[in-house]
Structures are given as C-alpha cells and as structure tokens.
C-alpha cells in the first residue's frame, strides 16, 4: 500500500487534506491515510538496539564460541586417541613401603628457587637461561631412560622434593612407562624396554592418564588427600590448552617431545628450573661411584631374569588354555614354575642385587649429600640410593621367595 500510494498529487498547497490517486482518480484524505499507515505499519525487520539486546547478543556470541571450543577439543582428543595403539592395561602392584630418607620439612616452608625473570617481571622461557654447554648437557641427559632422568632430578633437588620421591616412583614413572608402552603397542611389562621421551600427542595421553589416576580414581586417593603431595598434583586442562602448555613451557629443548625430566621440572617449577638444574648437576664430577654402578647392574640382571620367567609363564598360560594332552601338561608345568630353574635363577639374582644394594647403602650412609662431600666435589647420590633401594624392594615384593 505504501508503494501504491508513493506518489500522490496535491491539488494545491492549501488543500493538504485532499489528495488524488493518479491511477484511479479517486480522492482521499491524506492526513487520515498517513496516520493509518503510521499506526498499522508492521514491526520493522531490524528492531532498535538497546542495552538489553546488546547483552543478549554478547551472551549468544559467547555461547557460540564455547560450542566451537568444545568441538575443537573433542576433535583434538579423537586425534590423540587414534594416534595411540590399543593395548591391554598393565597390572602394577602396589609398592612396598620403604623409608625415603627425605626431608621432613613442612611443604609450606620449602625453599623457593623461582624461575629467572626478565627485567619487566615476566618469567623467562626455560631455554632462555640455558647456554650452549648447559643445553648440550640437558639434551644428553634426556636421551637416558626415564628412571635415570628421575634419579638425576632427585639428586639435584633432594632437599626440596625428596619427600615426593614415592609419588614420582610409584605414580608418575609408572604412568610415563604405561604411555610409552601404548605408543609402542606393548602389552606386557616384561617385554618393555624403558624409553626416554614421548611425542606431544602421547604426552597429552600421559597427562590425561595421570590426571585420571591421581585426581579421580580410588587408587589416587592416598595422593590427593595427603597435603604432603599437594605440589605433585597435576592440573586438569583441556587438550588444546595442554598442548599449548607442552609446546611453550614443558618442552625445554624445543624438540617436539616430552622427556620425564621435562615433566619433573615443569611439575615442580616453583622449586626447580632447567638453568638451576644444569648448574647444580654440572658442577660435580659426573662419574658414577663404582659401588652404585655395581648395584644398578645387579638390578638390571634381575630385570632380565624377570623377563625370562614371565615369558615362560605367559607361554605356559597360553598352552594351558588349549584342550588335550598339551594343555594338561602345560597346566602341570605352570603349577611348578615357582620351583623351576628359571625361578631359581631369578631368586639368585635377587639375592645378589640385595647384597650389592645393602653394601652401597652402608657405604654412603650419612654422607650421600653431606656438606663435606659436596664441598669436595662429590656428586650428590641421595636420589640414586633411594631409587635403587626402592626398586629392589619392589622386585622382592613381586618375585622374592615367600
């Protein structure tokens, strides 16, 4: 109607009230028409903008952004899960209690060795504080097994984090190995050769499993409910945020991988940092004491004996599941496996390792990290001694004679 009456002819300037429809020639009252159009016109297609509508628009945009973020995170998680080979869970026995010898200080009274800062107060990136020699030392260390990286960290920071050694050994180290086994498609611990690092996707998988084990499962209750282990608790993060964190903060040498040492430095970053770690470690002679090396070698022989024993056990279990004479024979062999030559060899290696560990513990008792020893340039060994003793206790619990 508005378009139809778009052009109207006024008879004269004084005759405002009477207009003529040029198409039909009909006269009508202009004032009345305009008034009717104004009062009956439909609502405008775009409503006027008010503060209320602006708030609604902001809320809708925020909700849409969250949906996009959620979709992106799910997509990222699917990529991670698809990149990890499916493997059966590995049963890990609860460790035997062993004295840590760690500092009994209150965690709230720890010495804080904060990361170096720029002049504007912002934290320096991990690698900014590492010179070429320190970075080379760091890279060499991250090529060693997970356990050796943990020992090096504990040796450097025993006073600060020695009371977290149980968590590092029993929880973080086990989950790190479990993640590495999955990426290599290994189902059984006796077939696994300990690795040294993970790629970023498996690093995300490691953090996901660690968070679930420590923060959600019944198994992790003893860690999360004990204030002593507060500094060891991981932080829940989305896959996107975690990957950014790994790239920008955890990956010290920018090689696109996550070593156990990098995890430890990141987790305990209020007490440790790469520059301080390399400074503490490099100022001592890196030669390991022969007695410690001897004990470690003895424990390694135990590992080999365990691998042979477990391989035979697995073979017999598979045969025992079959019908007929072979199955019956395998069941009989399985029943007496604990008295077999393999079991005797395993027990012998355990006795030898125990003697070697006892000897080294006795030798270094009270002087592993003493001021006199450090002043003489002797490498701190508290972490090394604790680790080999704990490793021995774990093996004895699982395979020692009952």
Coordinates of C-alpha atoms in Angstrom, one line a residue:
X1 CA 0.0 0.0 0.0
X2 CA 2.8 2.4 0.8
X3 CA 4.4 1.7 -2.6
X4 CA 1.0 2.1 -4.3
X5 CA 0.4 5.5 -2.8
X6 CA 4.0 6.5 -3.1
X7 CA 3.2 9.4 -5.4
X8 CA 0.2 11.5 -4.7
X9 CA -0.8 14.8 -6.3
X10 CA -1.8 17.6 -4.0
X11 CA -4.5 19.8 -5.6
X12 CA -3.0 23.0 -4.0
X13 CA -0.7 23.7 -1.1
X14 CA -3.8 24.7 0.9
X15 CA -5.6 21.5 0.1
X16 CA -3.4 19.3 2.2
X17 CA -6.4 17.2 3.4
X18 CA -7.4 16.2 -0.1
X19 CA -5.2 14.2 -2.5
X20 CA -5.8 12.4 -5.7
X21 CA -4.8 8.8 -6.6
X22 CA -3.2 9.3 -10.1
X23 CA -4.0 5.8 -11.1
X24 CA -7.7 5.7 -10.3
X25 CA -8.5 9.4 -9.9
X26 CA -10.1 8.8 -6.5
X27 CA -9.7 11.4 -3.9
X28 CA -8.8 10.6 -0.3
X29 CA -7.9 12.3 2.9
X30 CA -4.0 12.4 3.1
X31 CA -3.8 13.2 6.8
X32 CA -6.0 10.2 7.6
X33 CA -4.0 7.9 5.3
X34 CA -0.7 8.9 6.7
X35 CA -2.0 8.4 10.2
X36 CA -3.4 5.0 9.4
X37 CA -0.1 3.9 7.8
X38 CA 1.9 5.0 10.8
X39 CA -0.3 3.2 13.2
X40 CA -0.9 0.0 11.2
X41 CA 2.6 -0.5 9.7
X42 CA 4.3 -3.8 10.5
X43 CA 7.1 -4.1 13.0
X44 CA 10.5 -3.1 11.5
X45 CA 12.6 -6.1 10.4
X46 CA 15.6 -4.9 12.5
X47 CA 14.5 -3.9 16.0
X48 CA 16.0 -0.9 17.7
X49 CA 19.3 -1.7 19.5
X50 CA 19.1 -1.4 23.3
X51 CA 21.4 -2.3 26.2
X52 CA 19.3 -5.4 26.8
X53 CA 19.6 -6.6 23.2
X54 CA 23.3 -5.9 23.3
X55 CA 23.7 -8.1 26.4
X56 CA 21.7 -10.9 24.7
X57 CA 23.9 -10.7 21.6
X58 CA 27.1 -10.9 23.7
X59 CA 25.7 -14.0 25.6
X60 CA 24.7 -15.7 22.3
X61 CA 28.2 -15.0 20.8
X62 CA 29.9 -16.3 24.0
X63 CA 27.8 -19.5 23.9
X64 CA 28.6 -20.0 20.2
X65 CA 32.3 -19.5 21.0
X66 CA 32.1 -22.1 23.7
X67 CA 30.5 -24.6 21.4
X68 CA 33.2 -24.1 18.8
X69 CA 35.9 -24.6 21.5
X70 CA 34.2 -27.8 22.7
X71 CA 34.0 -29.2 19.2
X72 CA 37.7 -28.3 18.6
X73 CA 38.7 -30.0 21.9
X74 CA 36.7 -33.2 21.0
X75 CA 38.3 -33.3 17.6
X76 CA 41.8 -32.9 19.2
X77 CA 41.0 -35.7 21.7
X78 CA 39.9 -38.0 18.9
X79 CA 43.2 -37.4 17.1
X80 CA 45.1 -38.2 20.2
X81 CA 43.2 -41.4 20.9
X82 CA 43.5 -42.5 17.3
X83 CA 47.3 -42.0 17.4
X84 CA 47.6 -44.3 20.4
X85 CA 47.7 -48.0 19.6
X86 CA 45.2 -50.0 21.6
X87 CA 46.9 -52.1 24.3
X88 CA 45.7 -54.1 27.3
X89 CA 46.2 -52.4 30.7
X90 CA 49.3 -53.5 32.6
X91 CA 48.8 -54.6 36.2
X92 CA 51.0 -52.7 38.5
X93 CA 51.3 -53.9 42.1
X94 CA 51.2 -51.5 45.0
X95 CA 54.7 -50.8 46.1
X96 CA 56.1 -51.9 49.4
X97 CA 56.7 -49.2 52.0
X98 CA 60.2 -48.1 52.2
X99 CA 61.9 -45.3 54.1
X100 CA 62.6 -42.4 51.9
X101 CA 65.1 -40.6 54.0
X102 CA 63.7 -37.4 52.6
X103 CA 63.5 -34.1 54.4
X104 CA 60.6 -34.0 56.8
X105 CA 60.1 -30.3 56.4
X106 CA 56.6 -28.8 56.1
X107 CA 55.8 -28.4 52.3
X108 CA 54.6 -24.8 53.0
X109 CA 58.1 -24.0 54.3
X110 CA 60.0 -25.2 51.2
X111 CA 62.8 -23.1 49.8
X112 CA 61.5 -21.4 46.6
X113 CA 64.0 -21.3 43.8
X114 CA 61.9 -19.4 41.3
X115 CA 62.5 -19.4 37.6
X116 CA 64.6 -16.5 36.3
X117 CA 62.7 -13.4 35.3
X118 CA 63.1 -10.6 32.7
X119 CA 63.6 -7.0 33.8
X120 CA 59.9 -6.4 33.2
X121 CA 59.0 -9.1 35.7
X122 CA 57.8 -11.7 33.3
X123 CA 59.2 -15.2 33.5
X124 CA 61.9 -16.3 31.2
X125 CA 61.3 -19.3 29.0
X126 CA 63.1 -22.5 30.1
X127 CA 65.7 -22.4 27.4
X128 CA 66.4 -18.7 27.7
X129 CA 68.5 -19.4 30.8
X130 CA 70.5 -22.3 29.2
X131 CA 73.8 -21.6 27.5
X132 CA 75.1 -23.9 24.8
X133 CA 77.0 -26.1 27.1
X134 CA 74.1 -26.4 29.5
X135 CA 71.7 -27.2 26.7
X136 CA 74.0 -29.9 25.4
X137 CA 74.2 -31.4 28.9
X138 CA 70.4 -31.3 29.2
X139 CA 69.9 -32.9 25.8
X140 CA 72.4 -35.7 26.6
X141 CA 70.5 -36.5 29.9
X142 CA 67.1 -36.6 28.2
X143 CA 68.4 -39.4 25.9
X144 CA 68.8 -41.6 29.0
X145 CA 66.0 -43.9 30.4
X146 CA 63.1 -42.3 32.3
X147 CA 64.4 -43.7 35.6
X148 CA 67.8 -42.3 35.1
X149 CA 66.3 -38.8 34.4
X150 CA 64.3 -39.1 37.6
X151 CA 67.4 -40.1 39.6
X152 CA 69.3 -37.1 38.2
X153 CA 66.4 -34.8 39.2
X154 CA 66.2 -36.2 42.7
X155 CA 70.0 -36.0 43.1
X156 CA 69.8 -32.3 42.3
X157 CA 66.7 -31.5 44.3
X158 CA 66.6 -34.0 47.1
X159 CA 66.4 -31.4 49.8
X160 CA 63.4 -29.7 48.1
X161 CA 61.5 -32.6 46.7
X162 CA 62.9 -35.8 48.2
X163 CA 59.7 -36.3 50.1
X164 CA 57.9 -36.6 46.7
X165 CA 60.1 -39.5 45.6
X166 CA 57.3 -42.1 46.4
X167 CA 54.9 -40.3 44.1
X168 CA 57.5 -39.9 41.4
X169 CA 58.4 -43.6 41.5
X170 CA 55.1 -45.2 42.1
X171 CA 52.8 -42.9 40.1
X172 CA 54.4 -40.6 37.6
X173 CA 57.1 -43.0 36.5
X174 CA 54.6 -45.9 36.1
X175 CA 52.1 -43.8 34.0
X176 CA 55.0 -42.5 31.9
X177 CA 56.1 -46.1 31.1
X178 CA 52.4 -47.1 30.5
X179 CA 52.0 -44.3 28.0
X180 CA 55.3 -45.3 26.2
X181 CA 54.2 -48.9 26.1
X182 CA 50.9 -48.0 24.4
X183 CA 52.6 -45.9 21.8
X184 CA 54.9 -48.9 21.1
X185 CA 52.0 -51.4 21.1
X186 CA 53.5 -53.4 24.0
X187 CA 51.0 -55.2 26.3
X188 CA 53.3 -56.8 28.9
X189 CA 55.8 -55.0 31.2
X190 CA 58.4 -57.8 30.9
X191 CA 58.6 -57.2 27.1
X192 CA 59.1 -53.4 27.6
X193 CA 62.5 -51.7 27.2
X194 CA 62.3 -48.4 29.1
X195 CA 62.2 -45.4 26.8
X196 CA 63.4 -41.8 27.3
X197 CA 60.7 -39.5 25.9
X198 CA 57.2 -39.2 24.3
X199 CA 55.9 -37.2 21.3
X200 CA 53.4 -34.4 22.0
X201 CA 50.3 -36.5 21.3
X202 CA 51.4 -39.2 23.7
X203 CA 52.5 -36.5 26.1
X204 CA 48.8 -35.4 26.2
X205 CA 47.8 -39.0 26.7
X206 CA 50.3 -39.3 29.6
X207 CA 48.8 -36.2 31.3
X208 CA 45.2 -37.5 30.7
X209 CA 46.0 -40.9 32.3
X210 CA 48.0 -39.2 35.2
X211 CA 45.1 -36.8 36.0
X212 CA 42.6 -39.7 36.0
X213 CA 44.7 -41.9 38.1
X214 CA 45.6 -39.2 40.7
X215 CA 42.6 -36.9 40.7
X216 CA 39.7 -39.3 40.0
X217 CA 40.4 -42.9 40.8
X218 CA 40.3 -44.7 44.2
X219 CA 43.9 -45.6 43.6
X220 CA 44.9 -41.9 43.7
X221 CA 43.0 -41.1 46.8
X222 CA 46.1 -41.6 49.0
X223 CA 48.0 -39.0 47.0
X224 CA 45.3 -36.3 46.5
X225 CA 44.1 -36.5 50.1
X226 CA 47.6 -36.1 51.7
X227 CA 48.7 -32.5 51.9
X228 CA 52.3 -33.6 51.7
X229 CA 51.8 -34.4 48.0
X230 CA 50.0 -31.2 47.0
X231 CA 52.9 -30.0 44.9
X232 CA 52.8 -33.2 42.9
X233 CA 49.2 -33.0 41.9
X234 CA 48.7 -32.4 38.1
X235 CA 46.3 -29.7 36.9
X236 CA 43.3 -30.7 34.7
X237 CA 43.4 -28.9 31.4
X238 CA 41.7 -29.3 28.0
X239 CA 43.7 -30.9 25.2
X240 CA 44.1 -27.6 23.4
X241 CA 45.4 -25.8 26.5
X242 CA 47.6 -28.7 27.5
X243 CA 49.2 -29.0 24.0
X244 CA 50.0 -25.2 24.1
X245 CA 51.5 -25.7 27.6
X246 CA 53.6 -28.6 26.4
X247 CA 54.9 -26.6 23.5
X248 CA 55.6 -23.3 25.3
X249 CA 56.6 -24.4 28.8
X250 CA 57.3 -28.1 29.1
X251 CA 59.5 -28.7 26.0
X252 CA 62.8 -27.2 27.3
X253 CA 64.9 -28.0 24.2
X254 CA 62.1 -27.5 21.6
X255 CA 62.5 -30.9 20.1
X256 CA 58.7 -31.5 20.0
X257 CA 58.9 -34.3 22.6
X258 CA 58.4 -34.6 26.3
X259 CA 61.0 -36.3 28.5
X260 CA 60.5 -37.4 32.1
X261 CA 63.0 -34.7 33.2
X262 CA 61.0 -32.0 31.4
X263 CA 57.8 -33.2 33.1
X264 CA 59.5 -33.1 36.5
X265 CA 61.0 -29.6 36.0
X266 CA 57.6 -28.4 34.9
X267 CA 55.6 -30.1 37.7
X268 CA 58.0 -28.7 40.4
X269 CA 58.6 -25.4 38.7
X270 CA 58.2 -23.4 42.0
X271 CA 61.3 -25.3 43.3
X272 CA 63.3 -26.1 40.2
X273 CA 64.1 -24.8 36.7
X274 CA 66.3 -26.0 33.9
X275 CA 69.1 -23.4 34.4
X276 CA 69.3 -24.2 38.1
X277 CA 69.2 -27.9 37.5
X278 CA 72.0 -27.9 35.0
X279 CA 74.1 -25.6 37.2
X280 CA 73.6 -27.9 40.2
X281 CA 74.4 -31.0 38.2
X282 CA 77.3 -29.9 36.1
X283 CA 79.4 -28.5 38.9
X284 CA 80.1 -32.1 40.1
X285 CA 82.1 -34.9 38.5
X286 CA 79.5 -36.9 36.5
X287 CA 81.4 -40.2 37.1
X288 CA 79.1 -42.6 39.0
X289 CA 80.6 -44.3 42.0
X290 CA 81.6 -47.9 41.1
X291 CA 79.5 -49.4 44.0
X292 CA 76.4 -47.6 42.8
X293 CA 77.1 -48.8 39.2
X294 CA 77.6 -52.4 40.5
X295 CA 74.2 -52.3 42.4
X296 CA 72.4 -50.9 39.3
X297 CA 74.0 -53.7 37.1
X298 CA 72.8 -56.3 39.6
X299 CA 69.3 -54.9 39.5
X300 CA 69.4 -55.0 35.7
X301 CA 70.3 -58.7 35.8
X302 CA 67.2 -59.2 37.9
X303 CA 65.2 -57.5 35.2
X304 CA 66.5 -59.9 32.6
X305 CA 65.7 -62.9 34.9
X306 CA 62.1 -61.5 35.4
X307 CA 61.7 -61.1 31.6
X308 CA 62.7 -64.8 31.0
X309 CA 60.5 -66.0 33.9
X310 CA 57.4 -64.0 32.8
X311 CA 57.9 -65.0 29.1
X312 CA 57.8 -68.7 30.1
X313 CA 54.8 -68.1 32.3
X314 CA 52.9 -66.4 29.5
X315 CA 53.8 -69.3 27.1
X316 CA 52.5 -71.9 29.5
X317 CA 49.3 -70.0 30.3
X318 CA 48.5 -69.9 26.6
X319 CA 49.2 -73.6 26.2
X320 CA 47.2 -74.5 29.3
X321 CA 44.1 -72.9 27.8
X322 CA 44.2 -75.5 25.0
X323 CA 42.4 -78.9 25.2
X324 CA 44.2 -82.2 25.2
X325 CA 47.4 -83.6 26.5
X326 CA 49.4 -80.4 25.7
X327 CA 47.0 -78.3 27.7
X328 CA 47.2 -80.7 30.7
X329 CA 51.0 -80.8 30.5
X330 CA 51.2 -77.0 30.4
X331 CA 49.0 -76.7 33.5
X332 CA 51.3 -79.1 35.4
X333 CA 54.4 -77.1 34.3
X334 CA 52.7 -73.9 35.3
X335 CA 51.9 -75.2 38.8
X336 CA 55.5 -76.0 39.4
X337 CA 57.0 -72.9 37.7
X338 CA 57.8 -71.3 41.0
X339 CA 60.3 -74.2 41.6
X340 CA 61.7 -74.3 38.1
X341 CA 65.3 -73.4 37.2
X342 CA 64.1 -70.0 35.9
X343 CA 62.6 -69.2 39.3
X344 CA 65.8 -70.3 41.0
X345 CA 67.9 -68.1 38.7
X346 CA 65.5 -65.2 39.4
X347 CA 65.8 -65.7 43.2
X348 CA 69.6 -65.9 42.9
X349 CA 69.8 -62.7 41.0
X350 CA 67.6 -61.0 43.7
X351 CA 69.9 -62.2 46.5
X352 CA 73.0 -60.8 44.6
X353 CA 71.2 -57.5 43.9
X354 CA 70.2 -57.2 47.6
X355 CA 73.7 -57.7 48.7
X356 CA 75.0 -55.1 46.3
X357 CA 72.4 -52.5 47.3
X358 CA 73.0 -53.2 51.0
X359 CA 76.7 -52.7 50.6
X360 CA 76.3 -49.4 48.8
X361 CA 73.7 -48.1 51.3
X362 CA 76.1 -48.9 54.1
X363 CA 79.0 -47.2 52.3
X364 CA 77.2 -43.9 51.7
X365 CA 75.2 -43.9 54.9
X366 CA 75.1 -40.3 56.3
X367 CA 77.4 -38.8 53.6
X368 CA 75.4 -39.1 50.4
X369 CA 74.6 -35.4 50.4
X370 CA 76.7 -34.1 53.3
X371 CA 78.2 -30.6 53.1
X372 CA 81.7 -32.1 53.2
X373 CA 81.0 -34.4 50.3
X374 CA 79.6 -31.6 48.2
X375 CA 82.4 -29.3 49.1
X376 CA 84.9 -32.0 47.9
X377 CA 83.0 -32.1 44.6
X378 CA 81.4 -35.4 45.2
X379 CA 78.2 -35.9 43.2
X380 CA 75.1 -36.0 45.4
X381 CA 73.7 -39.5 45.5
X382 CA 70.6 -39.4 47.7
X383 CA 68.3 -39.9 44.7
X384 CA 70.4 -42.7 43.3
X385 CA 70.5 -44.6 46.7
X386 CA 66.8 -44.1 47.3
X387 CA 65.8 -45.3 43.8
X388 CA 67.9 -48.5 43.7
X389 CA 66.7 -49.4 47.2
X390 CA 63.1 -48.8 46.3
X391 CA 63.5 -50.7 43.0
X392 CA 64.9 -53.7 45.0
X393 CA 62.0 -53.6 47.5
X394 CA 59.5 -53.6 44.6
X395 CA 61.2 -56.6 42.9
X396 CA 61.4 -58.5 46.2
X397 CA 57.7 -58.0 46.8
X398 CA 56.7 -59.3 43.4
X399 CA 59.3 -62.1 42.9
X400 CA 61.0 -62.8 46.2
X401 CA 60.6 -66.2 47.9
X402 CA 57.6 -66.5 50.2

